[in-house]
Amino acid sequence: MDDLHRHRAPEHLLLGRTVAVKIIHGHLLSDESASARFITEARAASQLNHPNSVGVIDFGTTEDGLLYLVMEYLRGRDLARVLNESGLLPLRRSVEVIRQVLAALAEAHELGIIHRDLKPENIILEPRRGGGDYVKVVDFGLAKVRAERSVTRPGIVCGTPDYMAPEQGRGDTLDGRSDLYSVGVILFLLLTGRLPFEGDSPTQVVLLHLTMPPPDPRQVAPGRALPDALVDVCMRALSKDPDKRYADADAFAQALLESLELPPQHEGSSPGEVIVCVSCGSPNLIRQKFCGECGVKIGAGSGDHATRRPRLDLVPEIVSKLAGRTQQEMPLPLKNRAPDLGWLEERLGEVRGALVAVRLLGEEGA
């Protein structure tokens, strides 16, 4: 929210970690009832435990009477900035971003928390080490504080008009489906590069959301070859009547995934390419970093430990072999690591009886 001061604290003194601190402007919370509403909303947001929701660590009041939120510090870029710097995203990436947003909303809605101000600026994309985006949705519930303060001020539209559901523009009671409409607007933007409704003023945009049907994304962006099923999902989310939208975030996400007819495929490799471990001879899918049988590091840059070659005939064998196994059940024994194990045993012996916990740092799968 642009009404909030954003600060980065060097380190939370008790937690010993970098955090983000938001200080709420005093003019937003000018009376005790507004302050009480903020505390209620902050407490609700702190209940969110989904990995795609920003974590609220603490909240309270400063000695000067200013209200604040302490949250996990995010190093990524918001979706608006990503679109501005990179342009249109590939369809698969767009769908994956929306899927993660919906995953965060599913938990929030179950807890009775409505976001009310979903927009690209409130969607943070954190880069994964292995590639792809890790989505974080921020500012849950804070729009309600601003909205309730403005009830007695006629003509004030609360929220962001470009992404506002029709019932929100009318001042009706909101539920989780109002957030799903906003997600539909964001999906439209990701598919076409523009908003479904644009006007000369915020009021005009709200009126368009209330009265005009959204344009067909295929006509707005004819060069993108948008799948019909994906367009249908977007248009349903943009229904004026909440009853005609998806019933909940999970249903929206399921329809979204089903709209892409092709199964997800690992970038940079063919479906049938495998890595054969030289240490034990076991076949592994190319995206694996370590052999599923002996634990030896494999893949590009692993030197003599593995060879890479297309083996279409081995794919059914690998799939059958890995079927039903969870990640925790994958056999990754320590092979040829006797010196390392010996050193660890010596260190454990030195602190035996006083040890509370031990943290081992190393390569994934080691």
Coordinates of C-alpha atoms in Angstrom, one line a residue:
M1 CA 0.0 0.0 0.0
D2 CA 1.4 3.4 -1.0
D3 CA 0.1 4.9 2.3
L4 CA 2.7 2.9 4.3
H5 CA 6.3 3.7 5.0
R6 CA 8.6 0.8 4.2
H7 CA 11.8 0.3 6.1
R8 CA 14.4 -2.4 6.2
A9 CA 15.6 -3.2 9.6
P10 CA 19.2 -4.4 9.6
E11 CA 18.4 -7.1 12.0
H12 CA 15.6 -8.1 14.4
L13 CA 17.4 -8.0 17.8
L14 CA 15.7 -11.1 19.2
L15 CA 15.4 -13.2 16.1
G16 CA 18.8 -12.3 14.6
R17 CA 17.4 -12.0 11.1
T18 CA 16.7 -9.3 8.5
V19 CA 13.1 -8.1 8.5
A20 CA 10.8 -5.6 6.8
V21 CA 9.0 -3.0 8.9
K22 CA 5.9 -1.1 7.9
I23 CA 4.9 2.0 9.8
I24 CA 1.3 3.0 9.3
H25 CA 0.6 6.7 8.6
G26 CA -1.1 8.4 11.6
H27 CA -3.7 9.9 9.3
L28 CA -4.9 6.4 8.3
L29 CA -5.6 5.5 12.0
S30 CA -6.8 8.7 13.5
D31 CA -9.1 7.2 16.2
E32 CA -9.1 4.4 18.6
S33 CA -11.6 2.3 16.7
A34 CA -9.4 2.4 13.6
S35 CA -6.4 1.4 15.6
A36 CA -8.3 -1.5 17.1
R37 CA -9.4 -2.6 13.6
F38 CA -5.7 -2.5 12.5
I39 CA -4.7 -4.7 15.4
T40 CA -7.5 -7.2 14.6
E41 CA -6.4 -7.3 10.9
A42 CA -2.8 -7.7 11.8
R43 CA -3.6 -10.5 14.2
A44 CA -5.5 -12.2 11.5
A45 CA -2.7 -11.8 8.9
S46 CA -0.3 -13.2 11.4
Q47 CA -2.3 -16.5 11.4
L48 CA -1.4 -17.0 7.7
N49 CA 1.0 -19.9 7.5
H50 CA 1.1 -20.6 3.8
P51 CA 4.5 -20.4 2.1
N52 CA 3.1 -18.1 -0.6
S53 CA 1.9 -15.6 2.0
V54 CA 4.3 -13.1 3.5
G55 CA 5.1 -14.0 7.1
V56 CA 4.0 -11.5 9.7
I57 CA 6.4 -11.8 12.6
D58 CA 5.3 -9.1 15.0
F59 CA 3.0 -6.0 15.2
G60 CA 2.3 -3.4 17.8
T61 CA 2.5 0.3 18.7
T62 CA 5.7 2.5 19.0
E63 CA 6.3 4.9 21.9
D64 CA 5.1 7.6 19.6
G65 CA 1.8 5.9 19.0
L66 CA 2.5 4.7 15.5
L67 CA 1.3 1.2 14.5
Y68 CA 3.8 -1.1 12.8
L69 CA 4.1 -4.5 11.2
V70 CA 7.3 -6.6 11.2
M71 CA 7.4 -9.1 8.3
E72 CA 9.8 -11.4 6.6
Y73 CA 12.1 -9.4 4.3
L74 CA 11.6 -10.2 0.6
R75 CA 14.4 -9.7 -1.8
G76 CA 12.5 -10.3 -5.0
R77 CA 10.7 -7.9 -7.4
D78 CA 7.0 -7.2 -7.5
L79 CA 5.1 -8.4 -10.5
A80 CA 4.5 -4.9 -11.8
R81 CA 8.2 -4.2 -11.9
V82 CA 8.9 -7.6 -13.6
L83 CA 6.4 -6.8 -16.3
N84 CA 7.7 -3.3 -16.8
E85 CA 11.3 -4.6 -17.1
S86 CA 10.8 -7.9 -18.9
G87 CA 7.6 -7.5 -20.9
L88 CA 5.1 -10.3 -21.3
L89 CA 5.9 -13.5 -19.5
P90 CA 5.7 -16.9 -21.1
L91 CA 2.3 -18.5 -20.7
R92 CA 3.6 -21.3 -18.5
R93 CA 5.3 -18.8 -16.2
S94 CA 2.2 -16.7 -16.0
V95 CA 0.0 -19.6 -15.1
E96 CA 2.5 -20.7 -12.4
V97 CA 2.5 -17.3 -10.9
I98 CA -1.3 -17.1 -10.7
R99 CA -1.4 -20.7 -9.3
Q100 CA 0.8 -19.7 -6.4
V101 CA -1.3 -16.6 -5.8
L102 CA -4.4 -18.7 -5.6
A103 CA -2.7 -21.1 -3.2
A104 CA -2.1 -18.3 -0.8
L105 CA -5.7 -17.1 -1.2
A106 CA -7.1 -20.6 -0.5
E107 CA -5.7 -20.6 3.0
A108 CA -6.6 -16.9 3.7
H109 CA -10.2 -17.4 2.6
E110 CA -10.5 -20.5 4.8
L111 CA -9.5 -18.3 7.7
G112 CA -12.0 -15.6 6.7
I113 CA -9.3 -13.2 5.5
I114 CA -10.1 -11.3 2.3
H115 CA -7.2 -9.4 0.6
R116 CA -9.3 -6.6 -1.0
D117 CA -6.4 -5.1 -2.9
L118 CA -4.8 -7.7 -5.1
K119 CA -2.6 -6.1 -7.8
P120 CA 0.8 -6.8 -9.4
E121 CA 2.4 -4.5 -6.8
N122 CA 1.3 -6.9 -4.0
I123 CA 2.7 -10.0 -5.7
I124 CA 6.4 -10.5 -5.1
L125 CA 8.5 -12.9 -7.2
E126 CA 11.4 -14.4 -5.4
P127 CA 13.9 -16.2 -7.7
R128 CA 14.4 -19.9 -7.0
R129 CA 18.0 -21.2 -7.0
G130 CA 16.9 -23.9 -9.4
G131 CA 15.0 -21.4 -11.7
G132 CA 11.5 -20.2 -11.7
D133 CA 9.5 -18.0 -9.3
Y134 CA 8.6 -18.3 -5.7
V135 CA 5.5 -16.1 -5.2
K136 CA 4.7 -14.1 -2.1
V137 CA 1.4 -12.3 -1.6
V138 CA 1.7 -9.2 0.6
D139 CA -0.6 -6.7 2.4
F140 CA -3.3 -9.2 3.4
G141 CA -6.2 -7.4 5.2
L142 CA -4.6 -4.0 5.3
A143 CA -7.0 -2.7 2.6
K144 CA -9.9 -3.2 5.0
V145 CA -8.4 -0.7 7.5
R146 CA -8.2 2.0 4.8
A147 CA -11.7 1.1 3.5
E148 CA -13.5 1.2 6.8
R149 CA -11.9 4.6 7.6
S150 CA -13.3 6.0 4.4
V151 CA -16.9 4.9 4.8
T152 CA -18.0 8.3 6.0
R153 CA -16.3 10.0 3.1
P154 CA -18.6 10.0 0.0
G155 CA -16.9 9.7 -3.4
I156 CA -13.8 7.9 -2.1
V157 CA -13.2 4.6 -3.8
C158 CA -11.2 2.2 -1.7
G159 CA -8.9 -0.3 -3.2
T160 CA -7.3 -0.1 -6.7
P161 CA -10.0 0.6 -9.4
D162 CA -8.1 -1.3 -12.1
Y163 CA -8.4 -4.6 -10.2
M164 CA -11.6 -4.0 -8.3
A165 CA -14.5 -6.4 -8.4
P166 CA -17.9 -4.9 -9.4
E167 CA -19.4 -5.6 -6.0
Q168 CA -16.5 -3.8 -4.4
G169 CA -17.1 -0.7 -6.6
R170 CA -20.8 -0.8 -5.5
G171 CA -19.8 -1.0 -1.8
D172 CA -21.5 -4.4 -1.4
T173 CA -20.4 -7.1 1.1
L174 CA -17.3 -8.8 -0.1
D175 CA -16.2 -12.4 0.1
G176 CA -13.3 -14.5 -1.3
R177 CA -14.8 -14.4 -4.8
S178 CA -14.1 -10.7 -4.9
D179 CA -10.4 -11.5 -4.7
L180 CA -10.8 -14.1 -7.5
Y181 CA -12.1 -11.4 -9.7
S182 CA -8.9 -9.3 -9.0
V183 CA -6.9 -12.4 -9.9
G184 CA -8.8 -12.7 -13.1
V185 CA -7.8 -9.1 -14.0
I186 CA -4.1 -9.9 -13.2
L187 CA -4.4 -13.0 -15.4
F188 CA -5.8 -10.9 -18.2
L189 CA -2.9 -8.5 -17.9
L190 CA -0.4 -11.4 -18.0
L191 CA -2.1 -12.9 -21.1
T192 CA -2.5 -9.7 -23.1
G193 CA -0.1 -7.0 -21.7
R194 CA -3.0 -4.7 -20.9
L195 CA -5.9 -4.3 -18.5
P196 CA -9.4 -5.3 -19.5
F197 CA -10.8 -1.9 -18.6
E198 CA -9.0 1.4 -19.0
G199 CA -10.4 4.9 -18.5
D200 CA -9.5 8.5 -18.0
S201 CA -10.3 8.5 -14.3
P202 CA -10.6 6.0 -11.5
T203 CA -14.4 6.5 -11.4
Q204 CA -14.7 5.7 -15.1
V205 CA -12.7 2.5 -14.6
V206 CA -15.0 1.4 -11.8
L207 CA -18.0 2.1 -14.0
L208 CA -16.5 -0.1 -16.7
H209 CA -16.0 -2.9 -14.3
L210 CA -19.7 -2.5 -13.3
T211 CA -21.3 -2.3 -16.7
M212 CA -19.1 -3.5 -19.6
P213 CA -18.1 -7.1 -20.5
P214 CA -14.4 -7.8 -20.6
P215 CA -12.9 -8.0 -24.1
D216 CA -11.7 -11.3 -25.5
P217 CA -8.0 -11.8 -24.7
R218 CA -7.5 -13.5 -28.1
Q219 CA -8.7 -10.3 -29.8
V220 CA -6.6 -8.0 -27.6
A221 CA -3.4 -10.1 -28.2
P222 CA -4.0 -12.0 -31.4
G223 CA -0.3 -12.7 -31.8
R224 CA 0.0 -14.8 -28.6
A225 CA -2.0 -17.8 -29.8
L226 CA -3.8 -18.1 -26.4
P227 CA -5.3 -21.5 -25.7
D228 CA -9.1 -21.4 -25.8
A229 CA -9.4 -23.2 -22.5
L230 CA -7.1 -20.7 -20.8
V231 CA -9.1 -17.8 -22.1
D232 CA -12.3 -19.4 -20.8
V233 CA -10.8 -19.6 -17.4
C234 CA -9.9 -15.9 -17.4
M235 CA -13.3 -14.9 -18.7
R236 CA -15.1 -16.9 -16.0
A237 CA -13.0 -15.3 -13.3
L238 CA -14.1 -11.9 -14.7
S239 CA -17.8 -12.6 -14.4
K240 CA -19.8 -9.7 -13.1
D241 CA -21.9 -12.0 -10.9
P242 CA -19.9 -13.6 -8.1
D243 CA -22.0 -16.7 -8.4
K244 CA -20.8 -17.3 -11.9
R245 CA -17.1 -17.1 -10.9
Y246 CA -15.2 -20.1 -9.4
A247 CA -16.5 -21.1 -6.1
D248 CA -13.1 -20.8 -4.4
A249 CA -9.4 -20.4 -5.1
D250 CA -8.8 -24.2 -5.4
A251 CA -11.4 -24.6 -8.1
F252 CA -9.8 -21.6 -10.0
A253 CA -6.3 -23.1 -9.7
Q254 CA -7.5 -26.5 -10.9
A255 CA -9.2 -25.1 -13.9
L256 CA -6.1 -23.0 -14.7
L257 CA -3.8 -26.0 -14.7
E258 CA -6.2 -28.1 -16.8
S259 CA -6.4 -25.3 -19.4
L260 CA -2.8 -25.9 -20.5
E261 CA -3.1 -29.1 -22.6
L262 CA 0.7 -29.9 -22.6
P263 CA 2.3 -31.4 -19.5
P264 CA 5.0 -29.3 -17.8
Q265 CA 8.4 -30.0 -19.4
H266 CA 11.8 -29.3 -18.0
E267 CA 13.4 -26.4 -19.9
G268 CA 16.6 -27.1 -21.8
S269 CA 16.2 -30.8 -22.1
S270 CA 14.2 -33.3 -24.1
P271 CA 11.6 -35.5 -22.3
G272 CA 13.6 -38.6 -23.1
E273 CA 17.1 -37.5 -22.1
V274 CA 18.5 -39.3 -19.1
I275 CA 21.7 -39.3 -17.1
V276 CA 23.4 -42.7 -16.5
C277 CA 25.4 -42.7 -13.3
V278 CA 28.9 -44.1 -14.0
S279 CA 29.3 -45.0 -10.3
C280 CA 26.5 -47.5 -10.2
G281 CA 25.0 -47.5 -13.7
S282 CA 21.5 -46.5 -12.7
P283 CA 19.5 -44.3 -15.0
N284 CA 18.3 -40.9 -13.7
L285 CA 16.1 -38.2 -15.2
I286 CA 18.2 -35.3 -16.5
R287 CA 16.9 -32.8 -14.0
Q288 CA 18.2 -34.8 -11.0
K289 CA 21.3 -33.5 -9.3
F290 CA 22.2 -36.7 -7.5
C291 CA 21.9 -40.4 -8.3
G292 CA 18.8 -41.9 -6.8
E293 CA 20.6 -45.1 -6.0
C294 CA 24.1 -44.3 -4.8
G295 CA 23.9 -40.5 -4.1
V296 CA 26.8 -39.6 -6.3
K297 CA 26.5 -36.1 -7.9
I298 CA 25.5 -36.3 -11.5
G299 CA 24.6 -33.9 -14.4
A300 CA 26.4 -31.1 -16.1
G301 CA 29.8 -30.2 -14.7
S302 CA 30.1 -33.5 -12.7
G303 CA 33.1 -34.7 -14.7
D304 CA 33.6 -38.4 -14.6
H305 CA 30.7 -39.2 -12.3
A306 CA 28.1 -39.4 -15.0
T307 CA 27.4 -39.6 -18.7
R308 CA 24.5 -37.9 -20.4
R309 CA 22.8 -39.4 -23.4
P310 CA 19.3 -39.7 -24.9
R311 CA 17.8 -43.0 -23.9
L312 CA 14.1 -43.0 -24.7
D313 CA 13.8 -46.6 -23.9
L314 CA 14.8 -46.0 -20.3
V315 CA 12.1 -43.4 -19.5
P316 CA 9.3 -45.9 -18.7
E317 CA 11.8 -47.8 -16.4
I318 CA 12.7 -44.6 -14.5
V319 CA 9.1 -43.5 -14.1
S320 CA 8.0 -46.9 -12.9
K321 CA 11.0 -47.1 -10.5
L322 CA 10.2 -43.7 -9.0
A323 CA 6.4 -44.1 -8.9
G324 CA 5.0 -43.9 -5.4
R325 CA 8.2 -42.7 -3.7
T326 CA 8.2 -39.5 -1.8
Q327 CA 11.3 -37.3 -1.7
Q328 CA 12.0 -38.5 1.9
E329 CA 12.0 -42.1 0.7
M330 CA 14.5 -41.6 -2.1
P331 CA 17.7 -43.6 -1.2
L332 CA 20.6 -41.2 -1.0
P333 CA 23.2 -43.0 1.1
L334 CA 26.6 -41.5 1.8
K335 CA 29.1 -43.3 -0.4
N336 CA 32.9 -42.8 -0.3
R337 CA 32.5 -40.3 2.5
A338 CA 34.2 -42.1 5.4
P339 CA 36.5 -39.2 6.2
D340 CA 33.6 -36.8 6.5
L341 CA 31.6 -39.2 8.6
G342 CA 34.6 -39.8 10.9
W343 CA 35.0 -36.1 11.4
L344 CA 31.4 -35.7 12.3
E345 CA 31.5 -38.6 14.8
E346 CA 34.5 -37.0 16.5
R347 CA 32.7 -33.7 16.8
L348 CA 29.6 -35.4 18.2
G349 CA 31.7 -37.2 20.7
E350 CA 33.2 -34.0 22.0
V351 CA 29.7 -32.5 22.8
R352 CA 27.9 -35.7 23.7
G353 CA 25.6 -35.1 26.8
A354 CA 25.5 -31.4 26.2
L355 CA 24.2 -31.4 22.6
V356 CA 20.8 -29.8 22.0
A357 CA 20.8 -29.6 18.2
V358 CA 23.2 -29.8 15.3
R359 CA 23.0 -28.1 12.0
L360 CA 24.8 -29.6 9.0
L361 CA 25.5 -27.4 6.0
G362 CA 26.4 -28.8 2.6
E363 CA 25.3 -29.4 -0.9
E364 CA 21.8 -30.6 -1.4
G365 CA 21.6 -34.4 -1.3
A366 CA 25.0 -34.7 0.3

